[in-house]
Amino acid sequence: MRFHIMTLFPDIFNSYMGESIMKRGVEKGIIEVNVYNIRDFSNNKHKKVDDYPFGGGAGMVMTPQPIYDTYKHIIETNNIEKPRVIYLTPKGKVYKQSIAQDISKEEDIILLCGHYEGIDERILELIVTDEVSIGDYVLTGGELPALILIDSISRLIPGVLNQNESFEEESFKDNLLEYPQYTRPREFMGLEVPEVLLSGNHKNIDEWRHNESIKITKERRPDLYKKACK
Ligand code: 6GU
């Protein structure tokens, strides 16, 4: 899987990808992250990438030319035919695990990070295939959301996580939140690990965990609980 990121802040990605579990996926050659600075593609002599909105109003809008030329460069240099281009915006469809799963099937993904008051609408018409938001709050730019997509999609690609980090049993599988986990010591500050986890009886352990998952989901996320019961 190749991620191609269009941004005005390329350093954010380079530093994040150099750390964390993402790094392993990159080193193994399973994922590739290419970062493109939109400003490098500006035809303006001062490398300007924004301008005042037609019709007036507060803030600046990202101009279409640098974004469009960055896109052209990406698809031409990487031989991409019909790319999925995801624009990160609070106006987008709210992100969730099933969207990550859907995107993880693609060979190439282009992520477009916006800034200021947004981007010229014609870019949406010309190149954007998906608009994604990461939740109902406002951020200053699409870079953190893009990293969230990269992280959540990468870990679904076989070989990025190892056995111990497996994603088979985790929150949001079957719309249930994860059961509580315990490790050594058996007693900490007077608090004991639930007896059943020490029993070695895997049928009982599975049953206990499943019940805990249901209990916590019902309590904290009645919306997910309803779906889980379907
Ligand atoms: Cl994708 N972008 C920005 N700027 N703010 C957000 C967002 C995205 N998702 C939630 N808030």
PDB file of C-alpha atoms and ligand atoms in Angstrom:
ATOM      1  CA  MET A   1       0.000   0.000   0.000  1.00  0.00           C
ATOM      2  CA  ARG A   2       1.326   3.390  -0.984  1.00  0.00           C
ATOM      3  CA  PHE A   3       0.163   6.562   0.769  1.00  0.00           C
ATOM      4  CA  HIS A   4       0.719   9.830  -1.082  1.00  0.00           C
ATOM      5  CA  ILE A   5       0.205  12.900   1.080  1.00  0.00           C
ATOM      6  CA  MET A   6      -0.418  16.403  -0.229  1.00  0.00           C
ATOM      7  CA  THR A   7       0.308  18.936   2.494  1.00  0.00           C
ATOM      8  CA  LEU A   8       1.771  22.330   3.370  1.00  0.00           C
ATOM      9  CA  PHE A   9       3.491  20.741   6.421  1.00  0.00           C
ATOM     10  CA  PRO A  10       5.533  17.764   5.212  1.00  0.00           C
ATOM     11  CA  ASP A  11       7.734  17.586   8.338  1.00  0.00           C
ATOM     12  CA  ILE A  12       4.835  16.413  10.489  1.00  0.00           C
ATOM     13  CA  PHE A  13       4.680  13.185   8.475  1.00  0.00           C
ATOM     14  CA  ASN A  14       8.385  12.576   8.198  1.00  0.00           C
ATOM     15  CA  SER A  15       8.843  12.726  11.961  1.00  0.00           C
ATOM     16  CA  TYR A  16       5.826  10.540  12.769  1.00  0.00           C
ATOM     17  CA  MET A  17       6.695   7.865  10.232  1.00  0.00           C
ATOM     18  CA  GLY A  18      10.251   7.671  11.563  1.00  0.00           C
ATOM     19  CA  GLU A  19       8.947   6.455  14.930  1.00  0.00           C
ATOM     20  CA  SER A  20       6.175   4.143  16.038  1.00  0.00           C
ATOM     21  CA  ILE A  21       4.949   0.879  14.636  1.00  0.00           C
ATOM     22  CA  MET A  22       4.472   2.542  11.255  1.00  0.00           C
ATOM     23  CA  LYS A  23       8.231   2.505  10.840  1.00  0.00           C
ATOM     24  CA  ARG A  24       8.302  -1.303  10.759  1.00  0.00           C
ATOM     25  CA  GLY A  25       5.737  -1.445   7.972  1.00  0.00           C
ATOM     26  CA  VAL A  26       7.825   0.998   5.985  1.00  0.00           C
ATOM     27  CA  GLU A  27      11.094  -0.888   6.642  1.00  0.00           C
ATOM     28  CA  LYS A  28       9.509  -4.182   5.630  1.00  0.00           C
ATOM     29  CA  GLY A  29       8.375  -2.561   2.391  1.00  0.00           C
ATOM     30  CA  ILE A  30       4.719  -3.277   3.130  1.00  0.00           C
ATOM     31  CA  ILE A  31       3.777   0.381   3.279  1.00  0.00           C
ATOM     32  CA  GLU A  32       5.261   3.346   1.544  1.00  0.00           C
ATOM     33  CA  VAL A  33       4.627   6.962   2.540  1.00  0.00           C
ATOM     34  CA  ASN A  34       5.387   9.697   0.057  1.00  0.00           C
ATOM     35  CA  VAL A  35       4.979  13.298   1.173  1.00  0.00           C
ATOM     36  CA  TYR A  36       4.545  16.161  -1.286  1.00  0.00           C
ATOM     37  CA  ASN A  37       4.750  19.807  -0.323  1.00  0.00           C
ATOM     38  CA  ILE A  38       1.941  21.604  -2.171  1.00  0.00           C
ATOM     39  CA  ARG A  39       3.946  24.828  -1.964  1.00  0.00           C
ATOM     40  CA  ASP A  40       6.676  23.324  -4.178  1.00  0.00           C
ATOM     41  CA  PHE A  41       4.140  23.184  -7.013  1.00  0.00           C
ATOM     42  CA  SER A  42       2.950  26.779  -6.821  1.00  0.00           C
ATOM     43  CA  ASN A  43       3.436  28.742 -10.066  1.00  0.00           C
ATOM     44  CA  ASN A  44       3.372  31.989  -8.109  1.00  0.00           C
ATOM     45  CA  LYS A  45       6.734  33.743  -7.851  1.00  0.00           C
ATOM     46  CA  HIS A  46       6.348  33.968  -4.075  1.00  0.00           C
ATOM     47  CA  LYS A  47       5.139  30.348  -3.859  1.00  0.00           C
ATOM     48  CA  LYS A  48       1.760  31.578  -2.670  1.00  0.00           C
ATOM     49  CA  VAL A  49      -0.831  28.839  -2.115  1.00  0.00           C
ATOM     50  CA  ASP A  50      -3.845  30.778  -0.806  1.00  0.00           C
ATOM     51  CA  ASP A  51      -5.981  33.792  -1.661  1.00  0.00           C
ATOM     52  CA  TYR A  52      -9.015  35.787  -0.522  1.00  0.00           C
ATOM     53  CA  PRO A  53     -12.403  34.158  -0.983  1.00  0.00           C
ATOM     54  CA  PHE A  54     -14.570  35.451  -3.841  1.00  0.00           C
ATOM     55  CA  GLY A  55     -17.676  36.970  -2.274  1.00  0.00           C
ATOM     56  CA  GLY A  56     -15.744  38.101   0.770  1.00  0.00           C
ATOM     57  CA  GLY A  57     -15.615  36.697   4.267  1.00  0.00           C
ATOM     58  CA  ALA A  58     -13.003  35.784   6.818  1.00  0.00           C
ATOM     59  CA  GLY A  59      -9.901  33.749   6.179  1.00  0.00           C
ATOM     60  CA  MET A  60      -8.081  32.496   3.119  1.00  0.00           C
ATOM     61  CA  VAL A  61      -8.815  29.729   0.648  1.00  0.00           C
ATOM     62  CA  MET A  62      -6.227  27.364  -0.854  1.00  0.00           C
ATOM     63  CA  THR A  63      -5.917  28.058  -4.576  1.00  0.00           C
ATOM     64  CA  PRO A  64      -6.528  25.207  -7.033  1.00  0.00           C
ATOM     65  CA  GLN A  65      -3.367  25.400  -9.181  1.00  0.00           C
ATOM     66  CA  PRO A  66      -0.736  24.128  -6.704  1.00  0.00           C
ATOM     67  CA  ILE A  67      -3.024  21.338  -5.504  1.00  0.00           C
ATOM     68  CA  TYR A  68      -3.928  20.238  -9.011  1.00  0.00           C
ATOM     69  CA  ASP A  69      -0.287  20.228 -10.140  1.00  0.00           C
ATOM     70  CA  THR A  70       0.792  18.244  -7.065  1.00  0.00           C
ATOM     71  CA  TYR A  71      -1.903  15.700  -7.914  1.00  0.00           C
ATOM     72  CA  LYS A  72      -0.752  15.484 -11.564  1.00  0.00           C
ATOM     73  CA  HIS A  73       2.829  14.975 -10.412  1.00  0.00           C
ATOM     74  CA  ILE A  74       1.781  12.176  -8.034  1.00  0.00           C
ATOM     75  CA  ILE A  75      -0.238  10.193 -10.541  1.00  0.00           C
ATOM     76  CA  GLU A  76       2.328  10.618 -13.325  1.00  0.00           C
ATOM     77  CA  THR A  77       5.455   9.757 -11.336  1.00  0.00           C
ATOM     78  CA  ASN A  78       3.788   6.785  -9.635  1.00  0.00           C
ATOM     79  CA  ASN A  79       1.802   5.469 -12.589  1.00  0.00           C
ATOM     80  CA  ILE A  80      -1.537   5.623 -10.822  1.00  0.00           C
ATOM     81  CA  GLU A  81      -4.618   5.197 -12.976  1.00  0.00           C
ATOM     82  CA  LYS A  82      -7.773   5.884 -10.989  1.00  0.00           C
ATOM     83  CA  PRO A  83      -6.605   7.016  -7.569  1.00  0.00           C
ATOM     84  CA  ARG A  84      -8.757   7.293  -4.521  1.00  0.00           C
ATOM     85  CA  VAL A  85      -8.218  10.893  -3.363  1.00  0.00           C
ATOM     86  CA  ILE A  86      -9.319  11.538   0.198  1.00  0.00           C
ATOM     87  CA  TYR A  87      -9.765  15.132   1.318  1.00  0.00           C
ATOM     88  CA  LEU A  88      -9.612  15.560   5.096  1.00  0.00           C
ATOM     89  CA  THR A  89     -12.313  18.001   6.139  1.00  0.00           C
ATOM     90  CA  PRO A  90     -14.764  18.500   9.009  1.00  0.00           C
ATOM     91  CA  LYS A  91     -17.483  18.487   6.310  1.00  0.00           C
ATOM     92  CA  GLY A  92     -16.658  14.880   5.362  1.00  0.00           C
ATOM     93  CA  LYS A  93     -18.201  11.560   6.241  1.00  0.00           C
ATOM     94  CA  VAL A  94     -17.285  10.657   9.832  1.00  0.00           C
ATOM     95  CA  TYR A  95     -14.453   8.112   9.914  1.00  0.00           C
ATOM     96  CA  LYS A  96     -14.884   4.672  11.435  1.00  0.00           C
ATOM     97  CA  GLN A  97     -13.319   1.215  11.367  1.00  0.00           C
ATOM     98  CA  SER A  98     -15.359   0.004   8.399  1.00  0.00           C
ATOM     99  CA  ILE A  99     -14.045   2.912   6.294  1.00  0.00           C
ATOM    100  CA  ALA A 100     -10.479   1.974   7.294  1.00  0.00           C
ATOM    101  CA  GLN A 101     -11.168  -1.598   6.181  1.00  0.00           C
ATOM    102  CA  ASP A 102     -12.575  -0.429   2.879  1.00  0.00           C
ATOM    103  CA  ILE A 103      -9.618   1.859   2.124  1.00  0.00           C
ATOM    104  CA  SER A 104      -7.059  -0.795   3.170  1.00  0.00           C
ATOM    105  CA  LYS A 105      -7.895  -2.732  -0.001  1.00  0.00           C
ATOM    106  CA  GLU A 106      -6.475   0.010  -2.252  1.00  0.00           C
ATOM    107  CA  GLU A 107      -2.975  -0.115  -3.727  1.00  0.00           C
ATOM    108  CA  ASP A 108      -2.540   3.690  -3.759  1.00  0.00           C
ATOM    109  CA  ILE A 109      -4.182   6.338  -1.597  1.00  0.00           C
ATOM    110  CA  ILE A 110      -3.805  10.073  -2.029  1.00  0.00           C
ATOM    111  CA  LEU A 111      -4.526  12.140   1.090  1.00  0.00           C
ATOM    112  CA  LEU A 112      -5.191  15.844   0.669  1.00  0.00           C
ATOM    113  CA  CYS A 113      -4.662  17.989   3.766  1.00  0.00           C
ATOM    114  CA  GLY A 114      -6.464  21.306   3.741  1.00  0.00           C
ATOM    115  CA  HIS A 115      -5.688  24.464   5.667  1.00  0.00           C
ATOM    116  CA  TYR A 116      -7.067  27.962   6.189  1.00  0.00           C
ATOM    117  CA  GLU A 117     -10.788  28.196   5.503  1.00  0.00           C
ATOM    118  CA  GLY A 118     -10.671  25.334   3.022  1.00  0.00           C
ATOM    119  CA  ILE A 119      -9.793  24.668  -0.590  1.00  0.00           C
ATOM    120  CA  ASP A 120     -11.267  25.902  -3.850  1.00  0.00           C
ATOM    121  CA  GLU A 121     -14.417  23.873  -4.539  1.00  0.00           C
ATOM    122  CA  ARG A 122     -13.298  23.024  -8.092  1.00  0.00           C
ATOM    123  CA  ILE A 123     -10.576  20.771  -6.677  1.00  0.00           C
ATOM    124  CA  LEU A 124     -13.309  18.698  -5.048  1.00  0.00           C
ATOM    125  CA  GLU A 125     -15.027  18.370  -8.407  1.00  0.00           C
ATOM    126  CA  LEU A 126     -11.861  17.590 -10.351  1.00  0.00           C
ATOM    127  CA  ILE A 127      -9.863  15.158  -8.223  1.00  0.00           C
ATOM    128  CA  VAL A 128     -11.408  14.340  -4.825  1.00  0.00           C
ATOM    129  CA  THR A 129     -13.239  10.993  -4.552  1.00  0.00           C
ATOM    130  CA  ASP A 130     -13.888  10.892  -0.770  1.00  0.00           C
ATOM    131  CA  GLU A 131     -14.304  13.529   1.948  1.00  0.00           C
ATOM    132  CA  VAL A 132     -13.516  12.315   5.450  1.00  0.00           C
ATOM    133  CA  SER A 133     -13.838  13.915   8.906  1.00  0.00           C
ATOM    134  CA  ILE A 134     -12.437  12.336  12.067  1.00  0.00           C
ATOM    135  CA  GLY A 135     -15.158  13.665  14.376  1.00  0.00           C
ATOM    136  CA  ASP A 136     -17.304  16.556  15.398  1.00  0.00           C
ATOM    137  CA  TYR A 137     -14.699  19.113  16.436  1.00  0.00           C
ATOM    138  CA  VAL A 138     -12.575  21.547  14.463  1.00  0.00           C
ATOM    139  CA  LEU A 139      -8.839  21.248  13.852  1.00  0.00           C
ATOM    140  CA  THR A 140      -6.510  23.745  12.174  1.00  0.00           C
ATOM    141  CA  GLY A 141      -5.590  21.382   9.338  1.00  0.00           C
ATOM    142  CA  GLY A 142      -5.910  17.933   7.833  1.00  0.00           C
ATOM    143  CA  GLU A 143      -2.473  16.661   8.891  1.00  0.00           C
ATOM    144  CA  LEU A 144      -3.440  15.002  12.189  1.00  0.00           C
ATOM    145  CA  PRO A 145      -6.528  13.428  10.581  1.00  0.00           C
ATOM    146  CA  ALA A 146      -4.329  12.125   7.731  1.00  0.00           C
ATOM    147  CA  LEU A 147      -1.983  10.501  10.258  1.00  0.00           C
ATOM    148  CA  ILE A 148      -4.964   8.906  11.949  1.00  0.00           C
ATOM    149  CA  LEU A 149      -6.063   7.396   8.640  1.00  0.00           C
ATOM    150  CA  ILE A 150      -2.538   6.187   7.838  1.00  0.00           C
ATOM    151  CA  ASP A 151      -2.160   4.562  11.268  1.00  0.00           C
ATOM    152  CA  SER A 152      -5.567   2.895  11.344  1.00  0.00           C
ATOM    153  CA  ILE A 153      -5.300   1.640   7.737  1.00  0.00           C
ATOM    154  CA  SER A 154      -1.679   0.454   7.977  1.00  0.00           C
ATOM    155  CA  ARG A 155      -2.321  -1.769  10.962  1.00  0.00           C
ATOM    156  CA  LEU A 156      -4.933  -3.670   8.933  1.00  0.00           C
ATOM    157  CA  ILE A 157      -2.391  -4.602   6.266  1.00  0.00           C
ATOM    158  CA  PRO A 158      -0.952  -8.085   6.769  1.00  0.00           C
ATOM    159  CA  GLY A 159       2.616  -7.985   8.077  1.00  0.00           C
ATOM    160  CA  VAL A 160       2.563  -4.518   9.635  1.00  0.00           C
ATOM    161  CA  LEU A 161       1.594  -5.799  13.081  1.00  0.00           C
ATOM    162  CA  ASN A 162       3.205  -8.870  14.604  1.00  0.00           C
ATOM    163  CA  GLN A 163       1.339 -11.758  16.272  1.00  0.00           C
ATOM    164  CA  ASN A 164       1.277 -10.085  19.679  1.00  0.00           C
ATOM    165  CA  GLU A 165      -0.278  -6.960  18.251  1.00  0.00           C
ATOM    166  CA  SER A 166      -2.884  -8.925  16.358  1.00  0.00           C
ATOM    167  CA  PHE A 167      -6.085  -7.157  15.541  1.00  0.00           C
ATOM    168  CA  GLU A 168      -8.384 -10.173  15.695  1.00  0.00           C
ATOM    169  CA  GLU A 169      -9.770  -9.448  19.147  1.00  0.00           C
ATOM    170  CA  GLU A 170     -10.184  -5.769  19.652  1.00  0.00           C
ATOM    171  CA  SER A 171     -12.617  -2.948  20.067  1.00  0.00           C
ATOM    172  CA  PHE A 172     -15.049  -2.435  17.178  1.00  0.00           C
ATOM    173  CA  LYS A 173     -14.791  -5.969  15.904  1.00  0.00           C
ATOM    174  CA  ASP A 174     -18.465  -6.991  16.010  1.00  0.00           C
ATOM    175  CA  ASN A 175     -19.226  -3.468  17.295  1.00  0.00           C
ATOM    176  CA  LEU A 176     -18.134  -4.393  20.823  1.00  0.00           C
ATOM    177  CA  LEU A 177     -15.622  -2.564  23.001  1.00  0.00           C
ATOM    178  CA  GLU A 178     -12.721  -4.566  24.341  1.00  0.00           C
ATOM    179  CA  TYR A 179     -12.846  -6.486  27.631  1.00  0.00           C
ATOM    180  CA  PRO A 180     -10.524  -5.464  30.529  1.00  0.00           C
ATOM    181  CA  GLN A 181      -6.928  -6.707  30.455  1.00  0.00           C
ATOM    182  CA  TYR A 182      -4.653  -7.642  33.375  1.00  0.00           C
ATOM    183  CA  THR A 183      -1.001  -8.539  33.656  1.00  0.00           C
ATOM    184  CA  ARG A 184       1.406  -9.284  36.513  1.00  0.00           C
ATOM    185  CA  PRO A 185       1.329  -8.900  39.465  1.00  0.00           C
ATOM    186  CA  ARG A 186      -1.722 -10.935  40.528  1.00  0.00           C
ATOM    187  CA  GLU A 187      -2.365  -8.427  43.311  1.00  0.00           C
ATOM    188  CA  PHE A 188      -1.649  -4.701  43.044  1.00  0.00           C
ATOM    189  CA  MET A 189      -2.476  -2.151  45.771  1.00  0.00           C
ATOM    190  CA  GLY A 190      -4.900  -4.666  47.230  1.00  0.00           C
ATOM    191  CA  LEU A 191      -6.669  -5.254  43.904  1.00  0.00           C
ATOM    192  CA  GLU A 192      -6.805  -8.836  42.621  1.00  0.00           C
ATOM    193  CA  VAL A 193      -6.912 -10.078  39.057  1.00  0.00           C
ATOM    194  CA  PRO A 194     -10.303 -11.747  38.378  1.00  0.00           C
ATOM    195  CA  GLU A 195     -10.028 -15.411  39.391  1.00  0.00           C
ATOM    196  CA  VAL A 196     -11.327 -16.767  36.098  1.00  0.00           C
ATOM    197  CA  LEU A 197      -8.312 -15.360  34.189  1.00  0.00           C
ATOM    198  CA  LEU A 198      -5.983 -17.464  36.361  1.00  0.00           C
ATOM    199  CA  SER A 199      -8.061 -20.621  35.979  1.00  0.00           C
ATOM    200  CA  GLY A 200      -6.569 -21.832  32.712  1.00  0.00           C
ATOM    201  CA  ASN A 201     -10.096 -22.730  31.580  1.00  0.00           C
ATOM    202  CA  HIS A 202     -10.263 -21.104  28.161  1.00  0.00           C
ATOM    203  CA  LYS A 203     -13.935 -21.679  27.624  1.00  0.00           C
ATOM    204  CA  ASN A 204     -14.712 -19.823  30.868  1.00  0.00           C
ATOM    205  CA  ILE A 205     -12.191 -17.099  30.047  1.00  0.00           C
ATOM    206  CA  ASP A 206     -13.725 -16.494  26.610  1.00  0.00           C
ATOM    207  CA  GLU A 207     -17.172 -16.408  28.121  1.00  0.00           C
ATOM    208  CA  TRP A 208     -16.099 -13.936  30.845  1.00  0.00           C
ATOM    209  CA  ARG A 209     -14.418 -11.670  28.310  1.00  0.00           C
ATOM    210  CA  HIS A 210     -17.401 -11.712  25.995  1.00  0.00           C
ATOM    211  CA  ASN A 211     -19.739 -10.807  28.855  1.00  0.00           C
ATOM    212  CA  GLU A 212     -17.448  -7.978  29.970  1.00  0.00           C
ATOM    213  CA  SER A 213     -17.375  -6.655  26.389  1.00  0.00           C
ATOM    214  CA  ILE A 214     -21.138  -6.632  26.251  1.00  0.00           C
ATOM    215  CA  LYS A 215     -21.431  -4.988  29.663  1.00  0.00           C
ATOM    216  CA  ILE A 216     -19.023  -2.125  28.922  1.00  0.00           C
ATOM    217  CA  THR A 217     -20.441  -1.528  25.442  1.00  0.00           C
ATOM    218  CA  LYS A 218     -23.995  -1.337  26.797  1.00  0.00           C
ATOM    219  CA  GLU A 219     -22.853   1.118  29.467  1.00  0.00           C
ATOM    220  CA  ARG A 220     -20.624   3.412  27.409  1.00  0.00           C
ATOM    221  CA  ARG A 221     -21.811   3.058  23.849  1.00  0.00           C
ATOM    222  CA  PRO A 222     -25.488   2.206  23.638  1.00  0.00           C
ATOM    223  CA  ASP A 223     -25.299   3.118  19.929  1.00  0.00           C
ATOM    224  CA  LEU A 224     -22.746   0.346  19.267  1.00  0.00           C
ATOM    225  CA  TYR A 225     -24.569  -2.054  21.577  1.00  0.00           C
ATOM    226  CA  LYS A 226     -27.711  -1.765  19.482  1.00  0.00           C
ATOM    227  CA  LYS A 227     -25.730  -2.654  16.348  1.00  0.00           C
ATOM    228  CA  ALA A 228     -23.948  -5.520  18.101  1.00  0.00           C
ATOM    229  CA  CYS A 229     -27.296  -7.104  18.966  1.00  0.00           C
ATOM    230  CA  LYS A 230     -28.430  -7.159  15.359  1.00  0.00           C
TER     231      LYS A 230
HETATM  232 CL1  6GU B   1     -10.507  15.873   8.637  1.00  0.00          CL
HETATM  233  N1  6GU B   1     -10.008  18.378   9.322  1.00  0.00           N
HETATM  234  C1  6GU B   1     -10.111  19.430  10.145  1.00  0.00           C
HETATM  235  N2  6GU B   1      -9.479  20.570   9.831  1.00  0.00           N
HETATM  236  N3  6GU B   1     -10.827  19.415  11.253  1.00  0.00           N
HETATM  237  C2  6GU B   1     -11.436  18.263  11.553  1.00  0.00           C
HETATM  238  C3  6GU B   1     -11.370  17.129  10.740  1.00  0.00           C
HETATM  239  C4  6GU B   1     -10.631  17.220   9.603  1.00  0.00           C
HETATM  240  N4  6GU B   1     -12.091  16.157  11.303  1.00  0.00           N
HETATM  241  C5  6GU B   1     -12.588  16.672  12.411  1.00  0.00           C
HETATM  242  N5  6GU B   1     -12.224  17.946  12.563  1.00  0.00           N
END
